[in-house]
Coordinates of C-alpha atoms and ligand atoms in Angstrom, one line a residue:
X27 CA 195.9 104.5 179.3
X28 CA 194.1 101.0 180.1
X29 CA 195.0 97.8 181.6
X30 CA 193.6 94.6 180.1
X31 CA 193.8 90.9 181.9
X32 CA 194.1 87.6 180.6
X33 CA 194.2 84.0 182.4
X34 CA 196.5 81.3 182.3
X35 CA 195.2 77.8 182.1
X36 CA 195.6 73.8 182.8
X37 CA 194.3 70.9 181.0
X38 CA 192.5 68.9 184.1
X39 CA 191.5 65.8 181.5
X40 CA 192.2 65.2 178.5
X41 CA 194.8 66.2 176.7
X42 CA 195.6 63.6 173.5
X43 CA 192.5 62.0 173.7
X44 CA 190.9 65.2 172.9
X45 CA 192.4 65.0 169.6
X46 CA 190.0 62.2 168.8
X47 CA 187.1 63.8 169.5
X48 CA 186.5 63.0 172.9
X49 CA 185.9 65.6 175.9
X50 CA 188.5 67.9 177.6
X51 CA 188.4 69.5 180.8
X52 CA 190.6 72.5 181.1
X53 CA 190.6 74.9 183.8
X54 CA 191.9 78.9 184.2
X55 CA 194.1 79.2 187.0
X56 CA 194.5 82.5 189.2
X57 CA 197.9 83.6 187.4
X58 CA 197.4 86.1 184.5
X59 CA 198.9 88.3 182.0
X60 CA 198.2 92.0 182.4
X61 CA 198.9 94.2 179.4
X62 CA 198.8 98.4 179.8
X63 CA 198.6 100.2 176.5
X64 CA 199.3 103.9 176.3
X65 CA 199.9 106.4 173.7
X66 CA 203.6 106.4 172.9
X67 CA 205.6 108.7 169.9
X68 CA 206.1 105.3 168.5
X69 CA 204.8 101.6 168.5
X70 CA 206.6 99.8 171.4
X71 CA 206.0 96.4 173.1
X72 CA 207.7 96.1 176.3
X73 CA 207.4 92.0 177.9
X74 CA 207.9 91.8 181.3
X75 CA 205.8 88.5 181.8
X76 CA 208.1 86.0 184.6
X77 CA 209.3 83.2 181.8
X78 CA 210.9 80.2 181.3
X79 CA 214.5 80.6 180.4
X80 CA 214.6 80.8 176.4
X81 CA 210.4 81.2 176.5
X82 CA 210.4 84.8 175.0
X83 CA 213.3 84.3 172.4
X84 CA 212.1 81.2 170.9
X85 CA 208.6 82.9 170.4
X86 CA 209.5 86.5 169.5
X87 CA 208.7 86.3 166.2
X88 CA 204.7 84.9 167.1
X89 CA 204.6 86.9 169.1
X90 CA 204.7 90.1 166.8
X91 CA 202.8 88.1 164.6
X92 CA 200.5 87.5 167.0
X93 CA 200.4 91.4 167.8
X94 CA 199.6 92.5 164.4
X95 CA 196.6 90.2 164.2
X96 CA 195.5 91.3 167.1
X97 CA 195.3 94.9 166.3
X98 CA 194.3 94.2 162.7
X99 CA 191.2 92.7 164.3
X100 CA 190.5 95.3 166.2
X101 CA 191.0 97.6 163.2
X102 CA 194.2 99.7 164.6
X103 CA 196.8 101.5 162.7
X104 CA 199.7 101.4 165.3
X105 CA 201.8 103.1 162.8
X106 CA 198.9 105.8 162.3
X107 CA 198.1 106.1 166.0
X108 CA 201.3 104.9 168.0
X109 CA 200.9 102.9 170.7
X110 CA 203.1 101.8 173.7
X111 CA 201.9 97.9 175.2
X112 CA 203.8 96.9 178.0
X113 CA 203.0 92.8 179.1
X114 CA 203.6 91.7 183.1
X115 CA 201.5 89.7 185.6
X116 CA 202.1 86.8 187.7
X117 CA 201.7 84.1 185.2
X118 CA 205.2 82.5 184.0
X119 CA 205.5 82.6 180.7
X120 CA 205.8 78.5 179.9
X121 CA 204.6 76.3 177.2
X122 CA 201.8 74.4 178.0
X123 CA 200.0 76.9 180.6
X124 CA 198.1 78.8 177.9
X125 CA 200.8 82.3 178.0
X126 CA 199.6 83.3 174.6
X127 CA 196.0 83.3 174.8
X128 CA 196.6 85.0 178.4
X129 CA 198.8 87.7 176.7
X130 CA 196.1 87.8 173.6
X131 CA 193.2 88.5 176.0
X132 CA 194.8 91.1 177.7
X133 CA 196.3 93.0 174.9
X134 CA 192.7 93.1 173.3
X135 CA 191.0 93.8 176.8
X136 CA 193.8 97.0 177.1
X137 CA 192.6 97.9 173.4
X138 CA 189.3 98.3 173.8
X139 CA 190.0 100.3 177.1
X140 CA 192.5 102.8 175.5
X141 CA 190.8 103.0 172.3
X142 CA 186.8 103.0 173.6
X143 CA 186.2 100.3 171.5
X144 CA 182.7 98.8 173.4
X145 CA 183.7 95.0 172.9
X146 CA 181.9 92.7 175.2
X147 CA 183.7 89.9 176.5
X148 CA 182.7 87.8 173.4
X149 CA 184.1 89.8 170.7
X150 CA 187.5 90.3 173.1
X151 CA 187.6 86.6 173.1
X152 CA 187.3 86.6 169.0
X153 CA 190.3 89.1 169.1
X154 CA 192.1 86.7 171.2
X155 CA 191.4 83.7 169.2
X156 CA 193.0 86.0 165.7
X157 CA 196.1 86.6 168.2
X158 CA 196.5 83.0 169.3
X159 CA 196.3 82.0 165.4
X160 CA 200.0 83.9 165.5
X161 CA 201.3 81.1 167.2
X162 CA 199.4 77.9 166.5
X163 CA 198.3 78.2 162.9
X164 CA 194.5 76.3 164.2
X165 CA 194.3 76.8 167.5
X166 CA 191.2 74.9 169.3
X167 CA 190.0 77.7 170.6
X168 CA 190.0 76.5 174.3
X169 CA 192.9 78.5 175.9
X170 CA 192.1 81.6 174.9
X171 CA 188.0 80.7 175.7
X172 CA 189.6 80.2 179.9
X173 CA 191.9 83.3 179.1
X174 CA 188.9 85.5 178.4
X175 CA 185.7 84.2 180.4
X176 CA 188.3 82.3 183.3
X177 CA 186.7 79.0 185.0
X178 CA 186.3 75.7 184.0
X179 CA 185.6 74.3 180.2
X180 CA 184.3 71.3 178.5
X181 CA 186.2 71.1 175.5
X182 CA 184.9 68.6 172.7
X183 CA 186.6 69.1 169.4
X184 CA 184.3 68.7 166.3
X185 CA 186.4 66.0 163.8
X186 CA 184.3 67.2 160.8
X187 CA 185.9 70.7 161.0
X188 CA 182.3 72.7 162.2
X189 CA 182.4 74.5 165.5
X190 CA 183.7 73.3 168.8
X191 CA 181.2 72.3 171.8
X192 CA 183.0 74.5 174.3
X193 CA 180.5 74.8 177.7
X194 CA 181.7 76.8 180.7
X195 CA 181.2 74.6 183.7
X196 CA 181.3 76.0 187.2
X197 CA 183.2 74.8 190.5
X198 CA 181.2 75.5 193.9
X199 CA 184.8 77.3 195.2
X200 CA 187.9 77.8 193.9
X201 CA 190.5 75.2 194.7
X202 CA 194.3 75.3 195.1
X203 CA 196.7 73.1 193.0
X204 CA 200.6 73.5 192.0
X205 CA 202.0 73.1 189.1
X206 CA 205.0 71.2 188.5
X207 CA 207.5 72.2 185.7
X208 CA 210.0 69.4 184.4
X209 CA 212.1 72.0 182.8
X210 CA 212.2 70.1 179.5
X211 CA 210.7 71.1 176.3
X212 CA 208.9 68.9 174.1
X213 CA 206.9 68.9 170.8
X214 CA 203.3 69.3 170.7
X215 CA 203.4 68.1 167.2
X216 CA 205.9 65.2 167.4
X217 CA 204.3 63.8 170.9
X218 CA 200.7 64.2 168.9
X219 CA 202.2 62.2 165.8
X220 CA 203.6 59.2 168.1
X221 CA 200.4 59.0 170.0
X222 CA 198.7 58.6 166.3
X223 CA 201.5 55.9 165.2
X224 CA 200.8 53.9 168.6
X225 CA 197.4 53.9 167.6
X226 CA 197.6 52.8 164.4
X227 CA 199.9 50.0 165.4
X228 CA 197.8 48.9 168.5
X229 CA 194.3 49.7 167.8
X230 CA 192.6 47.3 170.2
X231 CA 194.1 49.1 173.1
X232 CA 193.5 52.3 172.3
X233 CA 190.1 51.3 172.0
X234 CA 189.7 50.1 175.7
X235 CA 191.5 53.4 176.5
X236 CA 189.3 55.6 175.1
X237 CA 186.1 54.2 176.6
X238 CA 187.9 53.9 180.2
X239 CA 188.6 57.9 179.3
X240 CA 185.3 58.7 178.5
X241 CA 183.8 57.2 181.3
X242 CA 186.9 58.8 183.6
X243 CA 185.7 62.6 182.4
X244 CA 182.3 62.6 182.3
X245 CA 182.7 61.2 186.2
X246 CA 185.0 64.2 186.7
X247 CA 182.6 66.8 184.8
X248 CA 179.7 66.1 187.2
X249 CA 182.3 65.7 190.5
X250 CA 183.6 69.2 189.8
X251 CA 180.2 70.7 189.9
X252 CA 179.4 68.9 192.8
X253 CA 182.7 69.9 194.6
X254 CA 183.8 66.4 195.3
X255 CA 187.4 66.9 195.3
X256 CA 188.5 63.8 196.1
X257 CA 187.1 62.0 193.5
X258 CA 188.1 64.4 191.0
X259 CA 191.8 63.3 192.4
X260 CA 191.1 60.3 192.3
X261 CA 190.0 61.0 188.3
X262 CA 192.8 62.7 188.0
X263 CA 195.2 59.8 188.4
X264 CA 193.1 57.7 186.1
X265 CA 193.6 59.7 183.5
X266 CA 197.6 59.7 184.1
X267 CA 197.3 56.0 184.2
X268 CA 195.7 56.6 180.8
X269 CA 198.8 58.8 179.4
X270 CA 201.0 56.7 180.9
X271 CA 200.1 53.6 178.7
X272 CA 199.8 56.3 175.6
X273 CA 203.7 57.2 176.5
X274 CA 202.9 61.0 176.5
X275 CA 204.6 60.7 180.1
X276 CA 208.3 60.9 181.2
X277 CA 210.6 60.0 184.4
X278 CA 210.3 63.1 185.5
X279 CA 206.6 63.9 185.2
X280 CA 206.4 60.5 186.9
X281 CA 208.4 61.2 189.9
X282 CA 206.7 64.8 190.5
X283 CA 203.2 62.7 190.5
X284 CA 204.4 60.9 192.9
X285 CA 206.1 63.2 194.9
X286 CA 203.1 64.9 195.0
X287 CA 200.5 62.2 195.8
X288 CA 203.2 61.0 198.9
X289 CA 202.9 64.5 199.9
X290 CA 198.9 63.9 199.9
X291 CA 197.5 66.1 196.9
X292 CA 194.0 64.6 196.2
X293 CA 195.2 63.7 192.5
X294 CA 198.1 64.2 190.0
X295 CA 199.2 64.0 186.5
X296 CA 201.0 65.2 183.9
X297 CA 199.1 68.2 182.0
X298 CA 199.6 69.5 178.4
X299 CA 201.4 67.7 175.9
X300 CA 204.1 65.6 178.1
X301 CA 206.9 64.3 177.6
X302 CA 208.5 67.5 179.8
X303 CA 206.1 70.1 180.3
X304 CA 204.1 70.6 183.2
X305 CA 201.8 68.3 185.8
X306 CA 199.2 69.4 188.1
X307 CA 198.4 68.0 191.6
X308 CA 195.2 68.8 193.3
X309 CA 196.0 70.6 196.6
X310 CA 192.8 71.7 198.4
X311 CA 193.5 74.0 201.2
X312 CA 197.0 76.5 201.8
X313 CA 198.7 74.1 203.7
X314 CA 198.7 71.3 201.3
X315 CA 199.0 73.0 198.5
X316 CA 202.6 74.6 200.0
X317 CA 203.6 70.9 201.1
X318 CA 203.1 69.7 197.8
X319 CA 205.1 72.7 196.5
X320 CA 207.9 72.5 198.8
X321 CA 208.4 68.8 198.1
X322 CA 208.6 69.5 193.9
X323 CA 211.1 72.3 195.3
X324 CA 213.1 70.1 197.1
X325 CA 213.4 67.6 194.1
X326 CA 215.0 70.6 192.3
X327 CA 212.1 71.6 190.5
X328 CA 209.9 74.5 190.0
X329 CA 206.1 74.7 191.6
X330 CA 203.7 76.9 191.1
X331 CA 201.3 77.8 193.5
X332 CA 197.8 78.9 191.6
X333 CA 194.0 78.2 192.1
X334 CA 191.3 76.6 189.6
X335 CA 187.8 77.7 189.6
X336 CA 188.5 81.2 189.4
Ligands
PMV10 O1 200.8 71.6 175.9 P1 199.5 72.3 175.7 O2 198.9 72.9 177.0 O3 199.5 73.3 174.6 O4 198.4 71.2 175.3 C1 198.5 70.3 174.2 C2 197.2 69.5 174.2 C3 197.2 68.3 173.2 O5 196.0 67.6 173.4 C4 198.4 67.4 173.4 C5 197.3 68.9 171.8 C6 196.0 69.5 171.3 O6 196.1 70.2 170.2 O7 194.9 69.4 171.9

């Protein structure tokens, strides 16, 4: 029997805008997916991950799709040599907090336990990135990169199709933020196609919005190493001003910003694709990070209480 571990993740800067080539910051976040394989009479997955309501059901059939490509990368027979994989941990399953690549890493990390397979943390994050495939088609590579290694990334996606620049950047501590859920659901693919037709029918803004952007995250690149929290905030609701004008945000992700910025988080904006989804307030310190989660509560929505930096 082995256990295997996997992080969860938020997209600090960037999200959208990354699409066009220009730098992401995304973060691993204390919350992970644990996965225990053990020899079994025959093949079994048992999911126990916390979830969404409707999370596991609508992705069932990824993730067994996932699962095979997982094992088929690994070179495993679980017909030949039955195995039992049961998935758990304190990281809600959720879109837009990276629950596959968490699950993916840790399946693969339990693998190589039960099966003495010698994989350094590279090659388990190459069998991660064949089980994310399961669910994305092309994934980016970037969640299950913070599942496997954890920390902090700079993300810059290569638009001629060659490798990623993916560099693992380093906080001085780690530091505690919530996570905000909206409860609603939203399209990766359709938010990404109406960011592309605003585009196309306003270039000239989109323009000044990319170079504010760029300018925004390389200031939050060198504030994070530095620990400079507040400017990092501060960063932070630049680059929701950002997604606001690109109309990735909603009502709701509005009000929990600002529910969480009354409540004093350093920063806060909306995280992942939008529209719904998830945002993240910067919450240095116990105290604020549980008045900033209480407040979402009290709105009558669900926090999460995690750490970045990890
Ligand atoms: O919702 P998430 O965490 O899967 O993030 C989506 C990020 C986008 O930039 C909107 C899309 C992408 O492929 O980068």
């Amino acid at each position: 029997m082995a256990e295997g571990y996997g992080y969860g993740k938020t997209i600090l800067f960037g999200e959208h805008l990354v699409v066009y080539g220009l730098p992401a910051i995304a973060s691993a976040i204390s919350a992970r997916t644990t996965a225990t394989v053990k020899g079994a009479a025959k093949y079994t997955l048992v999911d126990n991950r916390p979830a969404t309501p409707g999370y596991k059901k609508g992705k069932y059939e990824e993730q067994v799709e996932s699962n095979r490509l997982i094992y088929k990368a690994c070179g495993i027979e679980v017909e030949k040599t039955p195995i039992e994989v049961t998935l758990a941990g304190d990281l809600t399953a959720a879109s837009g907090v990276g629950a596959s690549a968490a699950s993916a890493a840790a399946i693969a990390r339990a693998l190589n336990g039960h099966f003495r397979l010698g994989y350094d943390d590279a090659r388990i994050n190459e069998v991660a990135y064949e089980g994310e495939k399961g669910y994305h088609g092309k994934p980016s590579g970037i969640d299950n990169t913070a599942a496997v290694y954890g920390g902090l990334i700079w993300f810059v996606k290569n638009l001629q199709g060659g490798a990623n620049t993916m560099d693992l950047i380093r906080m001085p501590k780690p530091v505690e933020i919530v996570l905000g859920n909206t409860g609603l659901t939203s399209s990766t693919k359709e938010v990404v196609e109406a960011v592309r037709r605003n585009r196309e029918r306003d270039p000239k803004a989109y323009e000044r919005i990319f170079a504010q952007y760029q300018e925004t995250v390389v200031s939050a690149r060198s504030a994070i190493t530095k620990g400079e929290l507040k400017t990092v905030g501060r960063l932070m609701d630049a680059n929701h001003r950002l997604l606001e004008e690109m109309t990735v945000s909603c009502d709701e992700l509005d009000l929990l910003v600002g529910v969480a910025r009354e409540e004093g988080a350093y920063g806060a904006k909306l995280t992942g694709t939008g529209r719904g989804g998830l945002m993240v307030a910067l919450t240095p310190g116990k105290a604020l990070q549980d008045k900033v989660a209480d407040a979402i509560q009290t709105e009558g929505y669900v926090a999460y209480k995690t750490t970045i930096g990890v």
